[in-house]
Coordinates of C-alpha atoms in Angstrom, one line a residue:
Chain A
X1 CA -4.4 15.1 -47.8
X2 CA -7.9 14.7 -46.4
X3 CA -9.7 16.7 -43.8
X4 CA -10.8 16.1 -40.2
X5 CA -14.5 16.5 -39.2
X6 CA -14.0 20.1 -38.0
X7 CA -12.1 21.1 -41.1
X8 CA -14.9 19.7 -43.3
X9 CA -17.6 21.6 -41.4
X10 CA -15.6 24.8 -41.5
X11 CA -14.9 24.5 -45.2
X12 CA -18.6 23.9 -46.0
X13 CA -19.7 26.8 -43.9
X14 CA -17.2 29.2 -45.4
X15 CA -17.8 28.3 -49.0
X16 CA -14.4 26.7 -49.5
X17 CA -13.5 23.3 -50.9
X18 CA -10.7 22.8 -48.5
X19 CA -9.4 24.5 -45.3
X20 CA -6.1 23.7 -43.5
X21 CA -4.8 24.5 -40.1
X22 CA -3.9 28.2 -39.8
X23 CA -6.5 29.4 -42.4
X24 CA -9.1 31.9 -41.4
X25 CA -12.6 30.7 -42.2
X26 CA -15.5 33.2 -42.0
X27 CA -18.6 31.0 -41.4
X28 CA -22.3 31.2 -41.3
X29 CA -23.4 30.1 -37.9
X30 CA -26.4 27.6 -37.8
X31 CA -27.4 27.8 -34.1
X32 CA -27.0 30.8 -31.8
X33 CA -27.7 30.0 -28.1
X34 CA -28.1 32.8 -25.6
X35 CA -28.2 32.1 -21.8
X36 CA -29.6 34.1 -18.9
X37 CA -26.3 35.6 -17.9
X38 CA -26.0 37.7 -21.1
X39 CA -29.2 39.6 -20.3
X40 CA -28.8 42.3 -17.7
X41 CA -29.7 46.0 -17.2
X42 CA -26.2 47.0 -18.2
X43 CA -25.8 44.6 -21.3
X44 CA -26.0 46.2 -24.7
X45 CA -28.8 44.9 -26.9
X46 CA -28.8 45.1 -30.8
X47 CA -31.1 47.3 -32.8
X48 CA -31.5 44.5 -35.4
X49 CA -30.6 40.8 -35.6
X50 CA -29.8 38.5 -38.6
X51 CA -32.2 35.6 -38.2
X52 CA -34.4 34.9 -35.1
X53 CA -35.1 31.3 -36.2
X54 CA -31.4 30.5 -35.6
X55 CA -31.5 31.8 -32.0
X56 CA -32.5 29.9 -28.9
X57 CA -32.6 31.5 -25.4
X58 CA -32.1 29.0 -22.5
X59 CA -32.3 30.2 -18.9
X60 CA -29.9 28.1 -16.9
X61 CA -27.2 29.7 -14.6
X62 CA -29.4 31.4 -12.1
X63 CA -32.8 29.6 -12.2
X64 CA -35.1 30.3 -10.5
X65 CA -33.6 33.7 -9.8
X66 CA -31.7 33.8 -6.6
X67 CA -31.2 37.6 -6.7
X68 CA -33.2 40.7 -7.8
X69 CA -30.5 41.3 -10.4
X70 CA -31.0 37.8 -11.9
X71 CA -34.8 38.2 -11.9
X72 CA -34.5 41.6 -13.7
X73 CA -32.1 40.0 -16.3
X74 CA -34.5 37.2 -17.0
X75 CA -37.3 39.7 -17.5
X76 CA -35.1 41.4 -20.1
X77 CA -34.5 38.0 -21.8
X78 CA -38.3 37.5 -22.0
X79 CA -38.8 41.0 -23.5
X80 CA -36.0 40.3 -26.0
X81 CA -37.6 37.1 -27.1
X82 CA -40.9 38.9 -27.6
X83 CA -39.4 41.8 -29.4
X84 CA -37.4 39.8 -31.9
X85 CA -39.9 36.9 -32.3
X86 CA -37.6 34.2 -30.9
X87 CA -39.7 31.1 -30.6
X88 CA -37.1 28.7 -29.1
X89 CA -37.3 30.2 -25.6
X90 CA -36.7 27.8 -22.7
X91 CA -38.1 29.7 -19.7
X92 CA -38.4 28.4 -16.1
X93 CA -40.4 25.2 -16.2
X94 CA -39.0 24.1 -19.6
X95 CA -35.5 25.0 -18.6
X96 CA -32.2 23.1 -18.1
X97 CA -28.5 23.7 -18.5
X98 CA -28.2 25.0 -22.0
X99 CA -25.9 22.2 -23.3
X100 CA -28.3 19.5 -22.0
X101 CA -31.4 21.3 -23.5
X102 CA -29.5 21.5 -26.8
X103 CA -28.8 17.8 -26.8
X104 CA -32.3 16.8 -25.7
X105 CA -34.0 18.9 -28.3
X106 CA -31.8 18.3 -31.3
X107 CA -30.7 22.0 -31.5
X108 CA -27.1 20.8 -32.4
X109 CA -27.0 18.6 -35.4
X110 CA -24.3 16.8 -37.2
X111 CA -22.3 18.9 -39.6
X112 CA -23.6 22.2 -38.1
X113 CA -21.9 25.2 -36.4
X114 CA -23.2 26.2 -33.0
X115 CA -22.1 29.1 -30.7
X116 CA -23.0 30.0 -27.2
X117 CA -21.4 32.2 -24.5
X118 CA -20.8 29.3 -22.1
X119 CA -17.3 27.8 -22.3
X120 CA -18.6 24.2 -22.2
X121 CA -20.4 24.7 -25.6
X122 CA -18.0 22.0 -27.0
X123 CA -20.6 19.6 -25.4
X124 CA -22.5 19.7 -28.7
X125 CA -19.6 18.0 -30.4
X126 CA -21.0 14.7 -29.0
X127 CA -23.4 15.0 -32.0
X128 CA -20.7 15.8 -34.7
X129 CA -21.4 19.6 -34.4
X130 CA -18.6 22.2 -34.4
X131 CA -19.5 24.1 -31.3
X132 CA -17.5 26.4 -29.0
X133 CA -17.9 29.0 -26.4
X134 CA -17.6 32.7 -27.3
X135 CA -17.4 35.9 -25.2
X136 CA -20.6 37.8 -24.7
X137 CA -19.5 40.5 -27.1
X138 CA -18.8 38.0 -29.9
X139 CA -22.2 36.4 -29.3
X140 CA -23.7 39.9 -29.8
X141 CA -21.9 40.2 -33.1
X142 CA -23.1 36.7 -34.2
X143 CA -26.7 37.6 -33.4
X144 CA -26.3 40.8 -35.5
X145 CA -24.5 39.4 -38.5
X146 CA -25.1 35.7 -38.4
X147 CA -21.4 35.0 -38.9
X148 CA -18.0 34.8 -37.2
X149 CA -14.4 33.8 -37.9
X150 CA -12.5 30.7 -37.0
X151 CA -8.8 30.1 -37.3
X152 CA -8.6 26.5 -38.4
X153 CA -6.7 24.5 -35.7
X154 CA -4.8 21.3 -36.0
X155 CA -6.5 18.2 -34.4
X156 CA -5.5 15.7 -31.8
X157 CA -7.2 12.3 -32.1
X158 CA -8.4 10.3 -29.1
X159 CA -8.9 6.7 -30.2
X160 CA -11.1 4.7 -27.8
X161 CA -10.9 0.9 -28.1
X162 CA -12.5 -1.9 -26.2
X163 CA -15.3 -1.6 -23.6
X164 CA -15.1 0.0 -20.2
X165 CA -15.5 -1.8 -16.9
X166 CA -18.8 -1.2 -15.0
X167 CA -17.2 1.2 -12.5
X168 CA -15.7 3.4 -15.2
X169 CA -17.8 6.3 -16.8
X170 CA -17.3 9.1 -19.3
X171 CA -15.7 11.3 -16.6
X172 CA -13.1 8.6 -15.8
X173 CA -12.2 8.3 -19.5
X174 CA -11.8 12.1 -19.6
X175 CA -9.7 12.3 -16.5
X176 CA -7.4 9.5 -17.8
X177 CA -7.0 11.5 -21.1
X178 CA -6.1 14.6 -19.1
X179 CA -3.4 12.6 -17.4
X180 CA -2.0 11.3 -20.7
X181 CA -2.4 14.2 -23.1
X182 CA -2.6 17.2 -20.8
X183 CA -4.1 20.5 -22.2
X184 CA -4.4 20.8 -26.0
X185 CA -4.9 24.6 -26.4
X186 CA -4.8 25.6 -30.0
X187 CA -6.0 22.2 -31.1
X188 CA -9.3 20.4 -31.8
X189 CA -10.1 17.0 -30.3
X190 CA -11.6 14.3 -32.5
X191 CA -12.9 11.1 -30.9
X192 CA -12.5 7.9 -33.0
X193 CA -12.2 4.1 -32.5
X194 CA -14.4 1.1 -32.1
X195 CA -15.0 1.8 -28.4
X196 CA -17.3 4.7 -29.2
X197 CA -20.2 2.5 -30.4
X198 CA -20.6 1.0 -26.9
X199 CA -20.5 4.4 -25.1
X200 CA -23.9 5.8 -24.0
X201 CA -24.7 9.2 -25.4
X202 CA -24.5 10.6 -21.9
X203 CA -20.9 9.5 -21.6
X204 CA -20.1 11.0 -25.0
X205 CA -21.6 14.3 -23.9
X206 CA -19.5 14.2 -20.8
X207 CA -16.4 13.7 -22.8
X208 CA -17.3 16.4 -25.3
X209 CA -18.2 18.9 -22.5
X210 CA -15.0 18.3 -20.6
X211 CA -12.9 19.2 -23.7
X212 CA -13.2 22.8 -22.5
X213 CA -11.0 21.8 -19.4
X214 CA -8.2 20.8 -21.8
X215 CA -8.7 24.1 -23.6
X216 CA -9.8 22.3 -26.8
X217 CA -11.1 24.5 -29.7
X218 CA -13.7 22.0 -30.9
X219 CA -14.5 18.5 -29.8
X220 CA -16.1 16.2 -32.3
X221 CA -17.5 12.7 -32.3
X222 CA -18.6 10.8 -35.4
X223 CA -22.4 10.8 -36.0
X224 CA -23.0 7.0 -35.5
X225 CA -26.3 5.1 -35.6
X226 CA -27.0 5.7 -31.9
X227 CA -26.6 9.4 -32.2
X228 CA -28.7 9.7 -35.4
X229 CA -31.4 7.5 -33.9
X230 CA -31.7 10.0 -31.0
X231 CA -31.7 13.0 -33.2
X232 CA -34.4 11.6 -35.5
X233 CA -36.6 11.0 -32.5
X234 CA -36.5 14.7 -31.6
X235 CA -36.2 16.8 -34.8
X236 CA -37.2 16.8 -38.4
X237 CA -34.5 19.2 -39.4
X238 CA -32.2 18.0 -42.2
X239 CA -28.5 17.5 -41.5
X240 CA -25.4 16.3 -43.2
X241 CA -22.8 14.6 -40.9
X242 CA -19.1 15.1 -41.5
X243 CA -16.8 12.1 -41.4
X244 CA -13.1 12.5 -41.2
X245 CA -11.2 11.4 -44.3
X246 CA -8.9 8.3 -43.9
X247 CA -5.9 10.4 -44.9
X248 CA -6.8 13.3 -42.6
X249 CA -3.7 14.6 -40.7
X250 CA -3.5 14.7 -36.9
X251 CA -1.1 16.6 -34.7
X252 CA -1.0 13.6 -32.3
X253 CA -3.0 10.4 -31.7
X254 CA -3.6 8.9 -28.2
X255 CA -5.1 5.4 -28.1
X256 CA -6.9 4.2 -25.0
X257 CA -7.9 0.7 -24.1
X258 CA -11.1 1.3 -22.2
X259 CA -11.0 -2.1 -20.5
X260 CA -7.8 -1.1 -18.7
X261 CA -9.2 2.0 -17.0
X262 CA -10.1 2.5 -13.4
X263 CA -12.1 5.2 -11.6
X264 CA -10.1 8.5 -11.7
X265 CA -10.0 11.7 -9.7
X266 CA -8.6 15.2 -10.4
X267 CA -6.8 17.0 -7.6
X268 CA -7.8 20.7 -6.9
X269 CA -7.2 23.8 -9.0
X270 CA -6.7 22.5 -12.6
X271 CA -7.1 19.4 -14.7
X272 CA -4.3 18.9 -17.2
X273 CA -1.7 16.4 -15.8
X274 CA -3.4 16.7 -12.4
X275 CA -5.4 13.5 -12.3
X276 CA -4.8 9.9 -11.1
X277 CA -6.7 6.7 -10.3
X278 CA -8.8 7.1 -7.1
X279 CA -7.0 4.0 -5.7
X280 CA -3.7 5.7 -6.1
X281 CA -4.5 8.6 -3.8
X282 CA -1.8 8.5 -1.1
X283 CA -3.9 9.9 1.7
X284 CA -7.5 9.6 3.0
X285 CA -9.3 12.8 1.9
X286 CA -12.3 13.6 4.1
X287 CA -15.0 15.7 2.4
X288 CA -17.6 18.3 3.6
X289 CA -19.7 18.2 0.4
X290 CA -20.3 15.8 -2.5
X291 CA -21.9 17.3 -5.6
X292 CA -23.4 15.5 -8.6
X293 CA -24.6 17.9 -11.3
X294 CA -23.7 20.3 -14.2
X295 CA -23.9 20.0 -18.0
X296 CA -21.2 17.4 -17.8
X297 CA -22.7 15.0 -15.2
X298 CA -26.3 16.0 -14.1
X299 CA -27.7 13.5 -16.6
X300 CA -30.1 10.6 -16.2
X301 CA -27.1 8.2 -16.2
X302 CA -25.7 10.1 -13.2
X303 CA -28.9 9.8 -11.3
X304 CA -29.1 6.1 -12.2
X305 CA -25.7 5.3 -10.8
X306 CA -26.0 7.6 -7.8
X307 CA -29.3 6.0 -6.9
X308 CA -27.8 2.5 -7.4
X309 CA -25.0 3.3 -4.9
X310 CA -27.2 5.1 -2.4
X311 CA -30.0 2.5 -2.3
X312 CA -30.2 1.1 1.3
X313 CA -27.2 3.3 2.3
X314 CA -27.0 6.8 3.9
X315 CA -24.9 9.9 3.5
X316 CA -22.0 9.9 6.0
X317 CA -22.5 12.2 9.1
X318 CA -21.1 15.6 8.5
X319 CA -21.3 15.4 4.7
X320 CA -23.8 17.3 2.5
X321 CA -24.7 15.4 -0.7
X322 CA -26.3 17.7 -3.3
X323 CA -27.6 16.4 -6.6
X324 CA -28.6 18.9 -9.3
X325 CA -30.2 17.6 -12.6
X326 CA -29.0 19.0 -15.9
X327 CA -32.5 19.7 -17.1
X328 CA -36.2 19.7 -16.0
X329 CA -36.6 16.7 -18.3
X330 CA -33.8 14.7 -16.5
X331 CA -35.5 15.5 -13.2
X332 CA -38.9 14.4 -14.4
X333 CA -37.5 11.1 -15.6
X334 CA -35.4 10.6 -12.5
X335 CA -38.6 11.1 -10.4
X336 CA -40.5 8.6 -12.6
X337 CA -37.9 6.0 -12.2
X338 CA -37.6 6.3 -8.4
X339 CA -34.1 7.6 -8.4
X340 CA -35.0 10.9 -6.6
X341 CA -36.8 9.0 -3.8
X342 CA -33.8 6.7 -3.3
X343 CA -31.5 9.7 -3.1
X344 CA -33.8 11.6 -0.6
X345 CA -34.2 8.5 1.6
X346 CA -30.4 8.3 1.8
X347 CA -30.1 11.9 3.0
X348 CA -29.2 13.6 -0.2
X349 CA -30.6 17.0 -1.4
X350 CA -32.0 17.0 -4.9
X351 CA -32.3 20.5 -6.3
X352 CA -34.0 22.1 -9.3
X353 CA -32.1 22.0 -12.5
X354 CA -29.5 24.9 -12.9
X355 CA -25.8 25.5 -13.3
X356 CA -26.1 26.3 -9.5
X357 CA -23.2 25.1 -7.4
X358 CA -20.9 24.2 -10.4
X359 CA -20.1 27.9 -11.0
X360 CA -20.4 28.9 -7.3
X361 CA -23.6 30.7 -8.0
X362 CA -26.2 29.2 -5.6
X363 CA -27.5 26.0 -4.0
X364 CA -24.4 24.4 -2.7
X365 CA -21.7 27.2 -2.6
X366 CA -18.5 26.1 -0.6
X367 CA -17.3 27.9 2.5
X368 CA -13.7 28.6 3.6
X369 CA -11.4 25.6 3.9
X370 CA -14.1 23.2 2.9
X371 CA -13.4 20.1 0.8
X372 CA -15.7 19.0 -2.0
X373 CA -15.8 16.0 -4.4
X374 CA -17.7 17.0 -7.5
X375 CA -18.7 15.4 -10.8
X376 CA -19.3 18.9 -12.3
X377 CA -17.1 20.7 -14.8
X378 CA -14.4 22.7 -13.2
X379 CA -12.1 22.5 -10.2
X380 CA -10.5 26.0 -10.3
X381 CA -9.6 27.7 -7.0
X382 CA -12.7 29.6 -5.9
X383 CA -14.9 28.1 -8.6
X384 CA -17.5 26.8 -6.3
X385 CA -17.3 29.4 -3.6
X386 CA -14.5 30.3 -1.2
X387 CA -11.0 30.6 -2.8
X388 CA -9.7 28.5 0.2
X389 CA -12.1 25.5 -0.6
X390 CA -10.5 22.5 -2.2
X391 CA -12.4 20.9 -5.2
X392 CA -11.7 17.3 -6.2
X393 CA -13.4 16.0 -9.4
X394 CA -14.5 12.5 -10.3
X395 CA -17.4 10.5 -11.8
X396 CA -20.9 10.7 -10.2
X397 CA -20.3 7.1 -9.0
X398 CA -17.1 8.1 -7.2
X399 CA -18.9 11.2 -5.8
X400 CA -21.8 9.0 -4.4
X401 CA -19.4 6.4 -3.0
X402 CA -17.5 9.2 -1.3
X403 CA -20.7 10.6 0.1
X404 CA -21.4 7.3 1.8
X405 CA -17.8 6.8 3.1
X406 CA -17.2 10.5 4.1
X407 CA -13.9 10.5 2.2
X408 CA -12.9 10.1 -1.4
X409 CA -13.6 6.5 -2.3
X410 CA -13.4 4.2 -5.3
X411 CA -17.0 3.2 -6.1
X412 CA -16.1 -0.3 -7.5
X413 CA -16.9 -2.3 -4.3
X414 CA -20.3 -0.5 -3.7
X415 CA -21.3 -0.9 -7.3
X416 CA -20.4 -4.6 -7.2
X417 CA -22.5 -5.1 -4.0
X418 CA -25.5 -3.2 -5.4
X419 CA -26.0 -4.7 -8.8
Chain B
X1 CA 4.3 54.0 -25.2
X2 CA 1.7 53.1 -27.8
X3 CA -1.8 54.1 -28.6
X4 CA -4.6 51.9 -27.3
X5 CA -5.2 49.9 -30.5
X6 CA -1.7 49.6 -31.7
X7 CA -0.1 46.4 -33.0
X8 CA 3.3 47.7 -32.1
X9 CA 3.6 47.8 -28.3
X10 CA 6.5 48.8 -26.1
X11 CA 6.1 48.5 -22.4
X12 CA 7.2 47.2 -19.0
X13 CA 6.9 43.4 -18.4
X14 CA 4.9 41.6 -15.7
X15 CA 5.7 37.9 -15.5
X16 CA 3.0 35.4 -14.9
X17 CA 5.0 32.2 -15.5
X18 CA 2.6 29.6 -14.0
X19 CA 0.8 27.3 -16.4
X20 CA -3.1 27.2 -16.4
X21 CA -3.7 30.7 -15.0
X22 CA -7.5 30.9 -15.4
X23 CA -10.2 33.4 -16.1
X24 CA -11.7 33.0 -12.6
X25 CA -8.5 34.5 -11.2
X26 CA -8.9 37.5 -13.5
X27 CA -12.6 37.9 -12.8
X28 CA -14.2 35.9 -10.0
X29 CA -17.9 35.0 -10.3
X30 CA -18.6 37.1 -7.2
X31 CA -18.1 40.4 -9.1
X32 CA -20.3 39.5 -12.2
X33 CA -23.1 41.8 -11.2
X34 CA -20.9 44.5 -9.5
X35 CA -20.0 47.9 -10.9
X36 CA -17.0 48.1 -13.2
X37 CA -14.8 49.7 -10.6
X38 CA -15.3 46.7 -8.3
X39 CA -14.6 44.3 -11.2
X40 CA -11.4 46.1 -11.9
X41 CA -10.3 45.8 -8.3
X42 CA -10.9 42.0 -8.5
X43 CA -8.3 41.3 -11.3
X44 CA -5.9 38.7 -9.9
X45 CA -6.9 39.9 -6.4
X46 CA -6.5 36.5 -4.8
X47 CA -3.7 35.2 -7.1
X48 CA -1.5 38.3 -6.9
X49 CA -2.8 40.7 -4.2
X50 CA -1.9 44.4 -4.8
X51 CA -0.9 43.9 -8.5
X52 CA -3.7 45.9 -9.9
X53 CA -2.4 49.0 -8.0
X54 CA 1.1 48.5 -9.5
X55 CA 0.1 48.3 -13.1
X56 CA 0.7 51.3 -15.3
X57 CA -1.0 51.9 -18.7
X58 CA 1.1 50.4 -21.4
X59 CA 2.4 47.4 -19.4
X60 CA 2.8 44.0 -20.9
X61 CA 1.9 40.5 -19.5
X62 CA 4.4 37.7 -20.2
X63 CA 2.7 34.4 -19.3
X64 CA 3.2 30.6 -19.3
X65 CA 1.2 27.8 -20.9
X66 CA -2.5 27.7 -21.4
X67 CA -3.0 31.3 -20.2
X68 CA -6.6 32.3 -19.8
X69 CA -8.1 28.8 -19.6
X70 CA -11.6 28.7 -18.3
X71 CA -14.8 30.6 -19.0
X72 CA -16.1 33.1 -21.5
X73 CA -16.2 35.9 -18.9
X74 CA -14.4 38.9 -20.4
X75 CA -11.2 38.9 -18.3
X76 CA -9.4 40.4 -21.3
X77 CA -11.7 43.4 -21.2
X78 CA -10.8 44.0 -17.5
X79 CA -7.0 43.6 -18.3
X80 CA -7.4 46.2 -21.1
X81 CA -9.3 48.6 -18.8
X82 CA -6.5 48.5 -16.1
X83 CA -4.0 49.4 -18.7
X84 CA -2.5 46.2 -20.0
X85 CA -1.4 46.9 -23.6
X86 CA -0.4 43.4 -24.8
X87 CA -0.1 39.7 -23.7
X88 CA 2.6 37.3 -24.9
X89 CA 2.4 33.7 -23.6
X90 CA 3.9 30.3 -24.2
X91 CA 0.4 29.2 -25.2
X92 CA -3.1 30.8 -24.9
X93 CA -6.5 29.3 -24.4
X94 CA -8.6 29.8 -27.5
X95 CA -11.7 31.3 -25.9
X96 CA -9.5 33.8 -24.0
X97 CA -7.6 34.6 -27.2
X98 CA -10.8 35.4 -29.0
X99 CA -11.9 37.7 -26.2
X100 CA -8.6 39.5 -26.4
X101 CA -8.9 40.1 -30.1
X102 CA -12.6 41.1 -29.8
X103 CA -11.8 43.7 -27.1
X104 CA -8.8 44.9 -29.1
X105 CA -6.2 43.7 -26.6
X106 CA -3.3 42.3 -28.8
X107 CA -2.2 38.8 -27.7
X108 CA 0.2 36.3 -29.2
X109 CA 1.8 33.0 -28.5
X110 CA 5.6 32.9 -28.5
X111 CA 7.3 29.7 -27.5
X112 CA 10.2 30.4 -25.1
X113 CA 8.9 33.9 -24.1
X114 CA 8.7 32.9 -20.4
X115 CA 12.5 32.8 -20.2
X116 CA 12.9 35.9 -22.3
X117 CA 12.2 38.6 -19.7
X118 CA 12.7 39.5 -16.1
X119 CA 10.0 41.4 -14.5
X120 CA 10.4 45.2 -15.2
X121 CA 12.3 44.7 -18.4
X122 CA 11.1 46.7 -21.4
X123 CA 9.8 44.7 -24.2
X124 CA 8.7 45.6 -27.7
X125 CA 6.3 43.4 -29.6
X126 CA 5.3 43.8 -33.2
X127 CA 2.2 41.7 -33.7
X128 CA 2.2 42.2 -37.5
X129 CA 5.7 40.7 -37.9
X130 CA 5.8 38.4 -34.8
X131 CA 9.0 39.9 -33.5
X132 CA 9.4 40.0 -29.7
X133 CA 12.4 42.1 -28.5
X134 CA 13.6 42.5 -24.9
X135 CA 15.1 45.9 -25.1
X136 CA 16.6 45.8 -21.6
X137 CA 18.6 42.6 -22.2
X138 CA 18.9 43.0 -26.0
X139 CA 17.4 39.6 -26.8
X140 CA 15.0 38.9 -29.7
X141 CA 12.6 36.1 -30.4
X142 CA 10.2 35.6 -33.2
X143 CA 6.7 34.1 -33.2
X144 CA 4.1 33.5 -35.8
X145 CA 2.6 36.9 -36.7
X146 CA -1.0 37.7 -36.0
X147 CA -3.2 36.9 -39.1
X148 CA -4.1 40.1 -41.0
X149 CA -7.8 39.4 -40.5
X150 CA -7.4 39.6 -36.8
X151 CA -5.1 42.6 -36.9
X152 CA -7.9 44.5 -38.7
X153 CA -10.3 43.8 -35.8
X154 CA -7.8 45.3 -33.3
X155 CA -7.1 48.3 -35.5
X156 CA -10.8 48.9 -35.7
X157 CA -10.9 49.1 -31.9
X158 CA -12.6 45.7 -31.4
X159 CA -15.9 44.3 -32.6
X160 CA -18.1 46.6 -30.6
X161 CA -16.8 49.6 -32.6
X162 CA -17.4 47.7 -35.8
X163 CA -21.0 46.8 -34.8
X164 CA -21.6 50.5 -33.9
X165 CA -20.2 51.6 -37.2
X166 CA -22.4 49.2 -39.1
X167 CA -25.5 50.4 -37.3
X168 CA -26.2 47.3 -35.2
X169 CA -25.9 49.0 -31.8

């Protein structure tokens, strides 16, 4: 019996020839990513660490600091980087949401293990990296010892075939999978199929990031030519991709014909089995806020499609349309290509890059009873502000089309008109 | 009753039967920078108002599917601090499970456990063998035992105690 991608990577890193679901693998971690939120006056700091060259510090959640507490925490992060000689330090100005900064800079490489204290760390699986979120205490342990444990999980395969229609994006594919498969806690997700080759890296990253919302352990994509070409353009570091064996065993397989998909939306509070095609919503849902952003969907592709929809149109009266780039680099490129100007002309607000409104931190927090359509990561009750706010989730195209209409709308007609 | 790092727990049951009960309900973002006492007051405050006041040290949570889905925030630490001695659920989110182990709060998946106990029943859980006994109703279930490697983390009092013992902190 062969191994899946995740099993191979865990076996290599724990010095074993083979691992199987249920085994405990104690692994050397290749990349240790620390974010601003783990640094505060009350957080415990280590006396010694295992290897500063494996650590990167990326300020993202509360950037630039909205409170004195955040500012003090970020000063502690700077001092920590100085004291331990951590060269990969992404301070304000070089910043972005950690998962985007990781992907842009080739910090997550095929065949590697990466850990970070943010739950959407599975994002790096877009590049064939075994990556997951860890609690802040476990991240402290990994900084100290360089190692942690994994209990090898069985794997669910998502096989993508065909090519998607122009109004369907990575987020729609994910929301469709959430309707079909539901949550997969205790399992890895492995993407496969001929449909991957045609998927832009941004869409793959959306799919990998959103695996957290199905409670996946790891999400992995194969390292294909498109992924390797990007990585070679940003890093000289050596890597060894992991392919799944033809006789690897899967707990379940779900095949999706991408050409059959339509734009999807998730209803408030949770994702698994709580999504449906936008066109199948049985009522007109008026919105107060539309949000494009987060590690999942604050990418250049999201700016491109939002600008395409907003060009020559305006945000509906009574709606706030907030667009937050996933990194400073995304923002610079979106400015250069004119996307930002188009959005501003339409009445949108384009913010600095940060986790911001996605986690209810700042720059777009929701008030009581408000309704939001978001392309960010999570729709839990209270996630983006008031516990009585209602959060619907969709692609950035659907969010932009909804901002124009004032209620949740399928973007297909606007995309067709604005080609 | 049981000591705080025991793998044999006997206590009173609280039922949380809904699926997808998430970390934000255990620990809302608004208390991240607040003192511990404020954080403890926030546990399930909007989901189950008043529950925190009714919990007694040694109580057990019996939960539904995908318990603890969501973020890396240490909701399990707050649950342990308010006195929860064990969690048994139909299924548990992997990140939340790791946080439970690392903060020495024993947790286990046991299919069918949701139907096993009424609230207030007394349950005994042996994490080393996987046996789950409802002593009030005299019903027994068995689940996969906790791996020995993870039992050792809990017996040590969690990974912070280990890091201290090894001179890292």
